[in-house]
Amino acid sequence: MVSPFLPEAEKLAAVRDALPATAAGIYLNTGTAGPLPRETAAAMAEVAEWELTTGRAHVSLLPETLERMAEARAAVAAILTSDIDTVALTHSTTDGMNIGTWGIDWRAGDRAVTSSLEHPGGVGPLYVARDRFGVDLAIVDVGDGGDDDRTLTAFEAAITPGTRLVSISHVAWSTGAVLPVARIAELAHARGALVVVDGAQSAGAIPVDPDAIGADVYAIPGQKWLLGPEGMGALWVRPEALDRVRRTFAGYFSFETADGRGTGLPWPSARRFEGTNYHRPSVVGFARSCGWLSMYVGLDWAYARAARLARRSADLLAAIPGVELLTPRHQMATLVSFRIAGWTPDQALDELGRRVFAIARTLPAVNALRISVGFFNTDEEIERFCAAVAELAAHTPETLPRHRALPLLGQDAG
Ligand SMILES: Cc1ncc(COP(=O)(O)O)c(C=O)c1O
């Protein structure tokens, strides 16, 4: 069993054993979806089997479901160092960003401000608000996100007194920069705007305290750095902002009491934003992954290890002639983006895949490759990956020798 008290090498071995996908290749794409813990998959399978054999209509199912949902909220609250009542379950980051963005009763001419580094899951709802209600959407150019003075000056100019919402990523999905959310939130609050934060690339990757950084709404996924199943996410809502964030979706789970005759009393907590139904195995799996991370792996250990390995990756890549690092190293989390001169991202990903079976991704929007470095990665994996990048960088796709493929991890070098 993984325990926070094992020595580093033993602990790493136990962690990797508990994450079987780490043995399938160099797992460098947790920014899309992380490796599932074995025990999460087992818990999900157990619930699915129960549903298969007992059915989904047993009298105990609803109270059971409510308990499992409460456990999932509590597990998320522990990760966000928050009170349970601040957490609602959602289905994804995008779900939460929509709930936050539609928390404003938009009128034509209202202003919303966001950055030039947002993911469609965060900026998408703003485009809809603009196109549907004539919202004045300001997209602030923050470059690679690595210059806080530039970012803050641009936000200060854009957040005019009529601004109702500021929507911003904690960690930019393309360059990997950690954005100065706390100081942007101060500017937003001084002008009366609500602050909605996209935490897709932060929760489980770096320490997150939505209260301390001044978020009103903080949306996170289950499937990325929290190593949970797809189709689950969570939303943190500041207690004082609960009534300011208007509800758009509502249903059975949103109300403390509701009848069909006109009465619907929403939960006094963030639960009021739980509008739709949930997939029980995934609720259980989400709670199990969060619990596994915080209770067995230990968040401090995971954050420190991922930060060290990500930094090492960035340093090694930056030192390769022909490699251009997009990630600002003084302000990075666990994503590292880069370009290789002479190679398109697709060509490079294809060739790297052949050499080291690295599970990385391309970023067409910025014409680059991205790796996501997790606490479960090893130094050897990072060195192996960077050596393969160096080999590509020393050639072009036309001149690269075809018969010098690096061995897969775990295979003999010969
Ligand atoms: C910054 C950011 N926001 C939103 C998303 C979308 O996440 P989800 O699939 O949980 O909605 C992603 C990744 O896919 C992301 O990197």
XYZ file of C-alpha atoms and ligand atoms in Angstrom:
430
model
C 0.000 0.000 0.000
C 1.153 3.564 -0.687
C 1.824 5.440 2.519
C 3.025 8.993 3.112
C 5.686 7.582 5.457
C 7.626 5.318 3.069
C 11.137 6.334 1.931
C 11.116 8.163 -1.439
C 12.218 5.279 -3.689
C 9.887 2.743 -2.105
C 7.055 5.208 -2.101
C 7.547 6.050 -5.763
C 7.539 2.360 -6.651
C 4.317 1.867 -4.673
C 2.711 4.915 -6.288
C 3.600 3.694 -9.765
C 2.360 0.221 -8.997
C -0.916 1.753 -7.878
C -1.134 3.637 -11.210
C -0.814 0.842 -13.790
C -0.884 3.186 -16.798
C 2.515 4.557 -15.750
C 3.991 1.237 -16.908
C 2.477 1.557 -20.396
C 4.711 4.435 -21.494
C 6.125 7.707 -20.245
C 2.900 9.283 -19.030
C 3.182 12.960 -19.839
C -0.364 14.031 -20.588
C -2.140 14.379 -17.265
C -3.174 17.855 -18.463
C -5.612 15.961 -20.683
C -6.405 13.008 -18.396
C -4.280 11.480 -15.646
C -3.567 7.800 -14.913
C -6.315 6.163 -12.833
C -5.352 4.623 -9.494
C -5.981 0.885 -9.427
C -8.204 1.262 -6.374
C -10.363 3.899 -8.107
C -10.988 1.527 -10.995
C -11.773 -1.265 -8.518
C -14.241 0.877 -6.558
C -15.950 1.960 -9.775
C -16.157 -1.637 -10.977
C -17.657 -2.722 -7.660
C -20.427 -0.121 -7.879
C -21.044 -0.923 -11.542
C -21.275 -4.638 -10.704
C -23.732 -3.934 -7.887
C -25.862 -1.917 -10.295
C -25.686 -4.711 -12.848
C -26.644 -7.482 -10.473
C -28.950 -5.688 -8.018
C -30.313 -3.092 -10.389
C -30.601 0.649 -10.124
C -33.936 0.824 -8.346
C -33.173 -0.679 -4.947
C -34.712 1.166 -1.997
C -31.254 1.867 -0.539
C -29.931 3.477 -3.683
C -30.971 7.089 -3.188
C -29.723 7.440 0.413
C -26.543 5.603 -0.663
C -26.081 7.958 -3.594
C -26.536 11.013 -1.388
C -23.932 9.673 1.023
C -21.461 8.961 -1.767
C -22.008 12.478 -3.135
C -21.342 13.931 0.315
C -18.116 11.897 0.485
C -17.047 13.198 -2.913
C -17.687 16.801 -1.877
C -15.705 16.235 1.320
C -12.814 14.698 -0.623
C -12.702 17.711 -2.957
C -12.973 20.116 -0.009
C -9.862 18.508 1.518
C -7.913 19.126 -1.700
C -9.107 22.737 -1.852
C -8.489 23.222 1.907
C -12.079 24.407 2.146
C -15.316 23.841 3.950
C -17.570 21.094 2.557
C -20.412 23.559 2.057
C -18.387 25.483 -0.516
C -18.246 22.502 -2.907
C -20.726 21.311 -5.538
C -20.246 18.323 -7.800
C -20.251 18.967 -11.536
C -19.372 16.956 -14.606
C -16.266 18.868 -15.768
C -14.358 22.121 -15.580
C -16.386 23.357 -18.543
C -19.578 22.593 -16.635
C -18.350 24.700 -13.704
C -17.170 27.556 -15.939
C -20.618 27.632 -17.526
C -22.313 27.687 -14.121
C -20.059 30.572 -13.064
C -20.387 32.547 -16.281
C -24.155 32.147 -16.415
C -24.311 33.210 -12.757
C -24.651 36.755 -14.118
C -28.037 37.879 -15.463
C -26.366 39.400 -18.513
C -27.697 42.511 -20.201
C -26.508 44.093 -23.447
C -23.455 46.256 -22.866
C -22.337 44.507 -19.643
C -18.624 43.917 -19.709
C -16.729 40.665 -19.143
C -12.941 40.484 -19.062
C -10.756 37.486 -19.730
C -7.204 36.704 -20.875
C -5.810 35.696 -24.260
C -4.685 32.344 -22.775
C -8.042 30.780 -21.981
C -9.236 27.311 -22.932
C -12.520 26.998 -24.867
C -13.987 25.399 -21.736
C -13.579 28.766 -19.962
C -13.929 31.303 -22.731
C -16.628 29.356 -24.619
C -19.488 30.425 -22.326
C -18.286 34.035 -22.643
C -18.519 33.833 -26.433
C -22.097 32.615 -26.051
C -22.920 35.442 -23.609
C -21.439 37.928 -26.085
C -23.286 36.496 -29.087
C -26.575 35.962 -27.272
C -26.866 39.039 -25.068
C -24.452 41.564 -26.566
C -21.988 41.306 -23.692
C -18.929 43.477 -24.276
C -16.153 40.878 -24.030
C -12.615 42.203 -23.485
C -9.837 39.690 -24.158
C -6.685 40.970 -22.508
C -3.420 40.128 -24.307
C -1.098 38.712 -21.647
C 1.568 37.253 -23.960
C 2.887 33.995 -22.525
C 1.484 34.932 -19.109
C 4.955 35.151 -17.580
C 5.098 38.904 -16.996
C 2.868 39.770 -14.033
C 3.354 43.521 -14.448
C 2.190 43.338 -18.047
C -0.761 41.104 -17.094
C -1.880 43.323 -14.229
C -1.519 46.557 -16.183
C -3.601 45.099 -18.999
C -6.294 43.791 -16.629
C -6.391 47.070 -14.731
C -7.085 48.939 -17.968
C -9.696 46.428 -19.135
C -11.704 46.088 -15.889
C -13.845 49.196 -16.254
C -16.543 50.112 -13.699
C -19.245 48.349 -15.797
C -17.407 45.045 -15.642
C -19.530 42.300 -14.108
C -17.275 39.287 -14.549
C -13.579 38.496 -14.737
C -12.846 34.985 -15.961
C -9.287 33.695 -15.725
C -7.270 30.474 -15.644
C -5.144 29.730 -12.616
C -2.643 27.889 -14.863
C -2.686 28.595 -18.623
C -3.258 25.371 -20.552
C -1.033 26.426 -23.473
C 2.079 28.037 -21.981
C 1.729 26.566 -18.493
C 2.126 29.984 -16.829
C 0.678 30.495 -13.365
C -1.373 33.678 -13.693
C -1.513 36.285 -10.896
C -5.105 35.445 -9.999
C -5.049 36.943 -6.485
C -4.016 40.368 -7.747
C -6.434 40.228 -10.685
C -9.196 39.317 -8.215
C -8.337 42.382 -6.117
C -8.709 44.616 -9.174
C -11.980 42.902 -10.110
C -13.475 43.147 -6.640
C -12.521 46.810 -6.320
C -14.782 47.392 -9.331
C -17.578 45.122 -8.215
C -16.947 42.235 -10.642
C -17.347 38.548 -9.904
C -14.208 36.401 -10.316
C -14.578 33.003 -11.991
C -11.418 30.881 -12.097
C -10.627 27.934 -14.374
C -8.714 25.461 -12.199
C -8.382 22.685 -14.795
C -4.570 22.702 -14.719
C -4.096 23.509 -11.053
C -6.240 21.294 -8.804
C -4.078 18.324 -7.807
C -1.022 19.780 -9.584
C -0.171 22.721 -7.332
C -1.519 23.845 -3.954
C -4.912 25.485 -4.448
C -6.774 27.654 -1.953
C -9.609 29.408 -3.840
C -10.467 31.543 -0.822
C -6.915 32.855 -0.441
C -6.609 33.828 -4.109
C -9.887 35.743 -4.062
C -11.940 33.525 -6.376
C -15.712 33.726 -6.147
C -16.141 30.613 -8.262
C -13.417 28.010 -8.889
C -14.075 25.201 -11.395
C -12.082 21.947 -11.471
C -12.091 18.641 -13.356
C -11.910 15.132 -11.911
C -10.032 13.464 -14.748
C -6.799 15.468 -14.900
C -4.475 16.061 -11.939
C -6.914 14.573 -9.438
C -6.600 11.266 -11.340
C -10.336 10.645 -11.245
C -12.806 9.379 -13.823
C -14.057 11.421 -16.734
C -17.493 12.977 -16.426
C -16.868 14.333 -12.912
C -15.713 17.731 -11.714
C -16.402 20.162 -8.911
C -17.198 23.776 -8.298
C -16.085 25.835 -5.326
C -18.245 28.857 -4.513
C -17.362 31.520 -1.946
C -20.116 31.518 0.711
C -20.563 35.299 0.438
C -20.993 34.956 -3.336
C -23.664 32.235 -3.159
C -26.539 34.619 -3.733
C -24.675 36.712 -6.294
C -24.057 33.699 -8.511
C -27.523 33.266 -10.019
C -28.664 29.713 -10.606
C -29.216 28.685 -14.211
C -29.771 24.932 -13.955
C -31.736 23.272 -11.189
C -33.168 19.868 -10.423
C -33.662 17.243 -7.783
C -30.227 17.675 -6.229
C -30.383 21.496 -6.084
C -33.171 21.829 -3.534
C -33.439 21.145 0.160
C -37.191 20.883 -0.385
C -39.120 21.163 -3.610
C -42.608 20.184 -4.664
C -44.568 20.425 -7.868
C -46.807 23.194 -6.536
C -44.431 26.094 -6.687
C -42.096 25.600 -3.724
C -38.390 25.098 -4.291
C -36.024 25.944 -1.442
C -32.429 25.762 -2.707
C -29.723 24.282 -0.509
C -28.057 27.048 1.517
C -24.681 25.665 0.388
C -22.960 25.285 -2.998
C -25.052 22.123 -3.473
C -27.687 24.384 -5.008
C -25.576 24.318 -8.200
C -25.931 20.537 -8.571
C -28.553 20.630 -11.271
C -28.423 17.289 -13.014
C -28.021 13.595 -12.288
C -24.725 11.770 -11.674
C -23.149 8.470 -12.663
C -22.765 6.632 -9.332
C -19.597 4.681 -10.221
C -17.937 7.958 -11.237
C -19.010 9.773 -8.064
C -17.433 6.966 -6.033
C -14.341 6.905 -8.277
C -13.862 10.661 -8.001
C -14.015 10.539 -4.203
C -11.624 7.574 -4.162
C -9.028 9.294 -6.352
C -9.117 12.495 -4.283
C -8.886 10.462 -1.073
C -6.053 8.347 -2.456
C -4.122 11.489 -3.339
C -4.598 13.315 -0.086
C -4.564 10.414 2.372
C -2.152 7.861 0.881
C 0.105 9.782 -1.478
C 0.084 13.008 0.523
C -0.539 16.304 -1.249
C 2.606 18.049 -0.042
C 4.779 15.197 -1.303
C 2.948 15.109 -4.634
C 3.119 18.882 -5.160
C 6.802 19.106 -4.259
C 7.810 16.153 -6.427
C 5.800 17.294 -9.457
C 7.186 20.825 -9.139
C 10.768 19.538 -9.012
C 10.345 17.220 -11.997
C 8.503 19.821 -14.071
C 11.228 22.351 -13.370
C 13.874 19.791 -14.299
C 12.064 19.031 -17.564
C 11.889 22.724 -18.430
C 15.590 23.205 -17.651
C 16.655 20.173 -19.695
C 14.504 21.170 -22.663
C 15.640 24.801 -22.567
C 19.275 23.663 -22.731
C 18.770 21.775 -26.018
C 19.932 23.782 -29.071
C 16.948 24.250 -31.388
C 14.346 23.904 -28.642
C 12.271 26.948 -27.766
C 10.578 26.814 -24.397
C 7.196 28.565 -24.235
C 6.712 28.038 -20.508
C 7.891 30.917 -18.305
C 10.207 29.113 -15.886
C 9.915 31.713 -13.117
C 6.159 31.186 -12.987
C 5.410 27.619 -13.946
C 3.315 24.795 -12.509
C 3.498 21.283 -14.032
C 2.875 21.933 -17.751
C 5.869 22.459 -20.045
C 5.372 23.651 -23.650
C 8.046 23.875 -26.315
C 8.817 23.915 -30.035
C 11.552 22.058 -31.905
C 13.082 24.018 -34.796
C 12.429 22.364 -38.141
C 9.704 20.087 -36.783
C 5.969 20.593 -36.764
C 4.408 19.538 -33.453
C 2.658 16.628 -35.194
C 5.885 15.368 -36.790
C 7.690 15.644 -33.473
C 4.931 13.926 -31.480
C 4.821 11.112 -33.987
C 8.592 10.592 -33.894
C 8.803 10.915 -30.100
C 5.977 8.422 -29.804
C 8.023 5.944 -31.818
C 11.125 6.472 -29.722
C 9.951 6.749 -26.154
C 6.220 6.121 -26.301
C 5.732 9.411 -24.522
C 2.098 10.188 -23.970
C 2.295 13.914 -24.665
C 0.149 16.194 -26.841
C 0.364 18.934 -29.436
C -1.055 22.429 -28.983
C -2.161 23.568 -32.452
C -3.219 26.980 -31.063
C 0.387 27.878 -30.231
C 2.087 25.474 -32.645
C 3.894 23.606 -29.882
C 4.189 20.374 -27.932
C 3.145 20.089 -24.308
C 4.155 17.702 -21.586
C 2.398 17.401 -18.231
C 4.752 16.289 -15.485
C 3.274 14.390 -12.559
C 4.532 13.290 -9.145
C 4.414 9.716 -10.460
C 6.959 10.369 -13.220
C 10.590 9.433 -12.665
C 13.821 11.310 -13.293
C 14.802 8.577 -15.722
C 11.623 9.117 -17.740
C 12.242 12.840 -17.947
C 15.863 12.266 -19.032
C 14.758 9.691 -21.603
C 12.137 12.008 -23.027
C 14.486 14.997 -23.186
C 17.214 12.864 -24.815
C 14.742 11.936 -27.539
C 13.827 15.609 -28.013
C 17.547 16.432 -28.285
C 17.977 13.779 -30.953
C 15.116 15.245 -32.969
C 16.415 18.780 -32.493
C 19.802 17.756 -33.906
C 18.123 16.751 -37.166
C 15.225 17.588 -39.420
C 12.431 15.143 -40.197
C 14.295 14.408 -43.459
C 17.754 13.797 -41.983
C 16.814 11.916 -38.820
C 18.365 8.421 -38.885
C 15.572 5.870 -39.088
C 17.243 2.938 -37.377
C 18.374 4.420 -34.131
C 15.113 4.263 -32.258
C 15.545 4.493 -28.509
C 14.299 1.425 -26.675
C 11.012 1.499 -24.840
C 11.330 1.977 -21.116
C 11.799 -1.313 -19.371
C 13.390 -2.951 -22.429
C 17.069 -3.759 -22.814
C 19.099 -1.005 -24.393
C 20.658 -3.523 -26.773
C -7.493 25.322 -18.736
C -8.526 24.317 -19.150
N -9.825 24.609 -18.993
C -10.787 23.733 -19.304
C -10.468 22.490 -19.805
C -11.596 21.552 -20.111
O -11.707 20.663 -19.052
P -12.974 19.710 -18.872
O -12.842 18.644 -19.896
O -12.872 19.224 -17.469
O -14.186 20.546 -19.089
C -9.128 22.137 -19.993
C -8.675 20.835 -20.527
O -9.219 20.108 -21.247
C -8.132 23.076 -19.664
O -6.833 22.786 -19.815
